[in-house]
PDB file of C-alpha atoms in Angstrom:
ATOM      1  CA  UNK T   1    -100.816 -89.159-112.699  1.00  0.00           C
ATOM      2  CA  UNK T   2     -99.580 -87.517-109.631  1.00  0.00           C
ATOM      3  CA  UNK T   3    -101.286 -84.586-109.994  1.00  0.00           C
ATOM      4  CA  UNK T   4    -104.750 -87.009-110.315  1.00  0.00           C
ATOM      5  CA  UNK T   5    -105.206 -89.187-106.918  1.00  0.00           C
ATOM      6  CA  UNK T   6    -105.058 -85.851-104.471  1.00  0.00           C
ATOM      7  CA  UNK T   7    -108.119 -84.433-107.036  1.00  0.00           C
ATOM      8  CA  UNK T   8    -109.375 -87.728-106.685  1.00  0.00           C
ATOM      9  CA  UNK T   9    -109.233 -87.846-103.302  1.00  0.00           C
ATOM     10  CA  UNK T  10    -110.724 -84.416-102.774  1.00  0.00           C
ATOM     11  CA  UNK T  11    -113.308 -85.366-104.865  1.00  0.00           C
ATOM     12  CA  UNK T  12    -114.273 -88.286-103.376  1.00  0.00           C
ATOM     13  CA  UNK T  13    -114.123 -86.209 -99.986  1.00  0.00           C
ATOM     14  CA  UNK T  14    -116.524 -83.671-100.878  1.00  0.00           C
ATOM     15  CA  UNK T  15    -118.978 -86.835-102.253  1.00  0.00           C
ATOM     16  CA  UNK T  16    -118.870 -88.301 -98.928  1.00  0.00           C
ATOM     17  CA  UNK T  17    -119.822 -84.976 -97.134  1.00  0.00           C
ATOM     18  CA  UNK T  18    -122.901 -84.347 -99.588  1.00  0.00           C
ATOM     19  CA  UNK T  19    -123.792 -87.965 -98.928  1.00  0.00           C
ATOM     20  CA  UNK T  20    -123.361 -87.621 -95.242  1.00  0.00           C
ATOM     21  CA  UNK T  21    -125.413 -84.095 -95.609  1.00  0.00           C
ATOM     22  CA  UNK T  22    -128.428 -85.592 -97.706  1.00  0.00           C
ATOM     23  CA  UNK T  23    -128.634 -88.752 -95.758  1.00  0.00           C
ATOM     24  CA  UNK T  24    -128.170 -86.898 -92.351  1.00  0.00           C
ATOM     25  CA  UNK T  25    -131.254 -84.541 -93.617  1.00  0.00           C
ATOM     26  CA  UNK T  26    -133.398 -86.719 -94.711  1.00  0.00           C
ATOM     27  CA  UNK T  27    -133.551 -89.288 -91.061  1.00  0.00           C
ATOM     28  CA  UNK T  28    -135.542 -87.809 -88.688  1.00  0.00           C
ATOM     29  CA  UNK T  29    -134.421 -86.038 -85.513  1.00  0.00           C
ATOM     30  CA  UNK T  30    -134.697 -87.020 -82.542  1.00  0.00           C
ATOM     31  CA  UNK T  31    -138.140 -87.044 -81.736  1.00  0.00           C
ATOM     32  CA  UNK T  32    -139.990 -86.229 -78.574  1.00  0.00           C
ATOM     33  CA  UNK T  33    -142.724 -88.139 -77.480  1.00  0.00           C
ATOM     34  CA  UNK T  34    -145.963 -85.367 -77.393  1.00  0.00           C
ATOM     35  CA  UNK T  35    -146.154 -86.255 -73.264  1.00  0.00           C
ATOM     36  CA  UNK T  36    -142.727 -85.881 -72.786  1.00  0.00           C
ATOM     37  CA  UNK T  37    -141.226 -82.414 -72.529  1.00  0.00           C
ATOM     38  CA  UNK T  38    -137.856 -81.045 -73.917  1.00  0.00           C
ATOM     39  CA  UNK T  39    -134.818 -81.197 -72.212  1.00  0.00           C
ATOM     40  CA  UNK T  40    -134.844 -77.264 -72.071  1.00  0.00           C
ATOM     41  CA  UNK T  41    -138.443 -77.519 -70.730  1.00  0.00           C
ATOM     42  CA  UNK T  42    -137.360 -80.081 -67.978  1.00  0.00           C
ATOM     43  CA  UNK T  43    -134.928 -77.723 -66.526  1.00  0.00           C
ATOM     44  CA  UNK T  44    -136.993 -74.649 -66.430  1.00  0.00           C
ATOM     45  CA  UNK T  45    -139.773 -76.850 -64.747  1.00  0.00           C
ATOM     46  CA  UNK T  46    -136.921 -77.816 -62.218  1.00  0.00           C
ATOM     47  CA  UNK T  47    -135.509 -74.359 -61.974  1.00  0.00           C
ATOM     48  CA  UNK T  48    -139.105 -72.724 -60.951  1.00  0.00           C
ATOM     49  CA  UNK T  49    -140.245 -75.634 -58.643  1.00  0.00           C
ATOM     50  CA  UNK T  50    -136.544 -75.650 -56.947  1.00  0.00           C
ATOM     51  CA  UNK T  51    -137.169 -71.551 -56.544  1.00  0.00           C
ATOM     52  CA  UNK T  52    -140.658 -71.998 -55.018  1.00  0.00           C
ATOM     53  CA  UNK T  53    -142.425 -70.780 -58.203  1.00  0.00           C
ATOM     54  CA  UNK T  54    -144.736 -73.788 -58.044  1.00  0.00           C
ATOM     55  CA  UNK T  55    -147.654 -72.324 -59.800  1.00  0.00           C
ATOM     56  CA  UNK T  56    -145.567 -71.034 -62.647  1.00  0.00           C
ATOM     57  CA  UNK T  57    -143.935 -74.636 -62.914  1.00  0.00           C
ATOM     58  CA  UNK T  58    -147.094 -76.350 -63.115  1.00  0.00           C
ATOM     59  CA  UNK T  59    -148.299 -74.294 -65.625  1.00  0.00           C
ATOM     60  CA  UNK T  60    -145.362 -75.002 -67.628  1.00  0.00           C
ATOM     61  CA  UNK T  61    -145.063 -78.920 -66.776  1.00  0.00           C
ATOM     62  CA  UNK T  62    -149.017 -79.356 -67.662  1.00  0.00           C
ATOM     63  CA  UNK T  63    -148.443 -76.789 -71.222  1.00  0.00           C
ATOM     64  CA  UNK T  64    -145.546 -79.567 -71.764  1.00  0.00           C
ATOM     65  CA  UNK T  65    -147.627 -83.103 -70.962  1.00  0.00           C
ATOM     66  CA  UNK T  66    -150.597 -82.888 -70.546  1.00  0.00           C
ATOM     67  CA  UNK T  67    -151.047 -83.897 -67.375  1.00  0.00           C
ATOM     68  CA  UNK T  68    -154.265 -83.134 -65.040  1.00  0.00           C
ATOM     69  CA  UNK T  69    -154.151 -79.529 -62.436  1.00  0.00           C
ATOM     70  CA  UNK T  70    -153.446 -82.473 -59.254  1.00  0.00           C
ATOM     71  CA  UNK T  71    -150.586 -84.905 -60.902  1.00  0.00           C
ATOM     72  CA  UNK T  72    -148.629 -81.341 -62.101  1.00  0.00           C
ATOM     73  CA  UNK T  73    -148.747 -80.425 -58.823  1.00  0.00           C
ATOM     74  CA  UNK T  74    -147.669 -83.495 -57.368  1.00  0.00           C
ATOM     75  CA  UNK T  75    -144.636 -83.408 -59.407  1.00  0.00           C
ATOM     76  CA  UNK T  76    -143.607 -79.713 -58.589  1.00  0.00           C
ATOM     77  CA  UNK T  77    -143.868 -80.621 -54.897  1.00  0.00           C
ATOM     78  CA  UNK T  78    -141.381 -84.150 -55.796  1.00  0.00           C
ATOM     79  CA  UNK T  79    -139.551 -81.672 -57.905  1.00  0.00           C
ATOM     80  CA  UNK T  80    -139.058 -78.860 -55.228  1.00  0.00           C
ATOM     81  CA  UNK T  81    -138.462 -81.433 -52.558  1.00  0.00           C
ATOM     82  CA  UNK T  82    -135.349 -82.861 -54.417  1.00  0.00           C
ATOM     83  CA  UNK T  83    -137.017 -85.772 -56.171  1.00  0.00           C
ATOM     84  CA  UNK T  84    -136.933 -86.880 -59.873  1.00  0.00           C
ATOM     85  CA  UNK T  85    -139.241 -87.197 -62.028  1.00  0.00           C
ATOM     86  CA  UNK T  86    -139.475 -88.731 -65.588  1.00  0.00           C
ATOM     87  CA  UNK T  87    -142.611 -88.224 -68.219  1.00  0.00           C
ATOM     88  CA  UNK T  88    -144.396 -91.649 -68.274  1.00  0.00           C
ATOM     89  CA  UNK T  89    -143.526 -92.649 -65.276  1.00  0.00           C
ATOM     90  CA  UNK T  90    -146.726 -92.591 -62.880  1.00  0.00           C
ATOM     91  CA  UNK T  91    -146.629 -89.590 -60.599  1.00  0.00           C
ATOM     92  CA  UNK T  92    -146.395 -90.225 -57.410  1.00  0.00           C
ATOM     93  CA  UNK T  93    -149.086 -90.311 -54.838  1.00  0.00           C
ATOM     94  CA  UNK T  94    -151.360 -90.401 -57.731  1.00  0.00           C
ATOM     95  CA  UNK T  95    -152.618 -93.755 -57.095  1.00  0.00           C
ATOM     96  CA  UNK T  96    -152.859 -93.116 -52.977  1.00  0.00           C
ATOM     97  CA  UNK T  97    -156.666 -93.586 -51.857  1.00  0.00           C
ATOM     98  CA  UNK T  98    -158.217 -91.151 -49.061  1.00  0.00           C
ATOM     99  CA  UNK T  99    -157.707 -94.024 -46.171  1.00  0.00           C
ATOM    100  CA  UNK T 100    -154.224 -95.060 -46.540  1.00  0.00           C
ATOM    101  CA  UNK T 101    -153.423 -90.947 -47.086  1.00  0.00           C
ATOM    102  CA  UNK T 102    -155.300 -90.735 -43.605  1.00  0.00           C
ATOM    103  CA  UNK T 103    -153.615 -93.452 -41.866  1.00  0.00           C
ATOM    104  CA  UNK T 104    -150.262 -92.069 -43.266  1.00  0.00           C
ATOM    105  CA  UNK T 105    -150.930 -88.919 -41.919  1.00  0.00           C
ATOM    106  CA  UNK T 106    -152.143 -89.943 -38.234  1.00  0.00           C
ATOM    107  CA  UNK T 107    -148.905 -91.541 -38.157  1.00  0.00           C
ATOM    108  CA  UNK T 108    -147.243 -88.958 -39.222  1.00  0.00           C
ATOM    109  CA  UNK T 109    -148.611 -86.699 -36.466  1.00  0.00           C
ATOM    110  CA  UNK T 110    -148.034 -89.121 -33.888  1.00  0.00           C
ATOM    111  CA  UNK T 111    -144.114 -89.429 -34.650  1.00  0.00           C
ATOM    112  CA  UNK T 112    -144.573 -92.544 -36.074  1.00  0.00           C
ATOM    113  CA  UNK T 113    -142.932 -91.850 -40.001  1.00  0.00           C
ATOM    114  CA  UNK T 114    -141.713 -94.993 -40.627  1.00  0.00           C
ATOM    115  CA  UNK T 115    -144.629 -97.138 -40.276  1.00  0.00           C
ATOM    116  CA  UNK T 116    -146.475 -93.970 -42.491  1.00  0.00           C
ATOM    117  CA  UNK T 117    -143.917 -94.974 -45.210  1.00  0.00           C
ATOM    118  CA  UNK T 118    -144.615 -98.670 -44.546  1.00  0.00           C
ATOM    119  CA  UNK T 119    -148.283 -97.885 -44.874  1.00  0.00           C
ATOM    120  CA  UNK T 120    -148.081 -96.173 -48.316  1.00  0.00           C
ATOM    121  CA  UNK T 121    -145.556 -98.435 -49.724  1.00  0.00           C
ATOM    122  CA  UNK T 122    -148.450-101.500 -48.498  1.00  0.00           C
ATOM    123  CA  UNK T 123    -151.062-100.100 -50.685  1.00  0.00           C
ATOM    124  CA  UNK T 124    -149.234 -98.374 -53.474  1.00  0.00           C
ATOM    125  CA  UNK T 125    -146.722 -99.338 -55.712  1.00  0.00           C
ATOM    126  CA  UNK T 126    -144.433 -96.632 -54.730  1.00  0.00           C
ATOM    127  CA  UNK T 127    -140.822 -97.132 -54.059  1.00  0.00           C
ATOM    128  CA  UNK T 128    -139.350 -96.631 -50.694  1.00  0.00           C
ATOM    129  CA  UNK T 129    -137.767 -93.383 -51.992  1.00  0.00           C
ATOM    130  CA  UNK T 130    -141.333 -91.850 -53.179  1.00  0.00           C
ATOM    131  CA  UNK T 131    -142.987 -92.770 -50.150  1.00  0.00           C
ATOM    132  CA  UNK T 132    -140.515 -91.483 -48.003  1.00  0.00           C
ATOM    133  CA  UNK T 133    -141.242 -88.022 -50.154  1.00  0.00           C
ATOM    134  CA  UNK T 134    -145.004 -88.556 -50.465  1.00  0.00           C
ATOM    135  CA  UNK T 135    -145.012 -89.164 -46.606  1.00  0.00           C
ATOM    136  CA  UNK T 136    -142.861 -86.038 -45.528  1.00  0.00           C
ATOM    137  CA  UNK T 137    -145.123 -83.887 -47.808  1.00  0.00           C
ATOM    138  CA  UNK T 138    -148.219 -84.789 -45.638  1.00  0.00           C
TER     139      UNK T 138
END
């Protein structure tokens, strides 16, 4: 009887590992959403826009989600400028009309930044962060 629980116990073991196995294969991974790029794909989008390869980071950010020629760019330029960025999370500036991206701007020029950041952050849902980025890239 000795001899039978450690055979026992190594075959119960071995049970719980196939269980584990088949159960483990048969749940799905972790899926990624079809907008949303892969963690690898994130950092080589990073890498290239933090090197000044913008165009080949937009090509690889729009291959990845989808998103329009403009809102890639946008990103790259957040990206490059030390921003963050996550996929379905509206891309900044996107949503900035052609007056309140002049007004910014005339601001800017005349030293005035911080009322340009007020400005954008008035007619945009932008935090205080992105409009502070959206602003300095004018």
């Amino acid at each position: 009887m000795s001899e039978a629980v450690p055979v026992a116990l190594v075959v119960a073991l071995v049970v719980v590992v196939l269980v584990l196995l088949v159960v483990r294969r048969g749940r799905p991974r972790d899926l990624v959403a079809p907008d949303r790029p892969a963690a690898d794909g994130q950092a080589e989008v990073l890498r290239l826009a933090r090197a000044g390869r913008t165009v080949e980071a937009v090509k690889v950010l729009r291959a990845q989600t989808g998103l329009s020629l403009l809102d890639a760019k946008r990103v790259v330029d957040l990206l490059a400028a030390g921003g963050t960025w996550s996929p379905g999370v509206p891309v900044p500036g996107a949503n900035v009309d052609d007056a309140v991206r002049a007004e910014a701007a005339r601001l800017l020029h005349r030293g005035r930044k911080i009322q340009a950041i007020k400005v954008v952050r008035e007619h945009t849902n932008l935090s205080l962060a992105d409009a502070k980025r959206y602003v300095e890239r004018l």
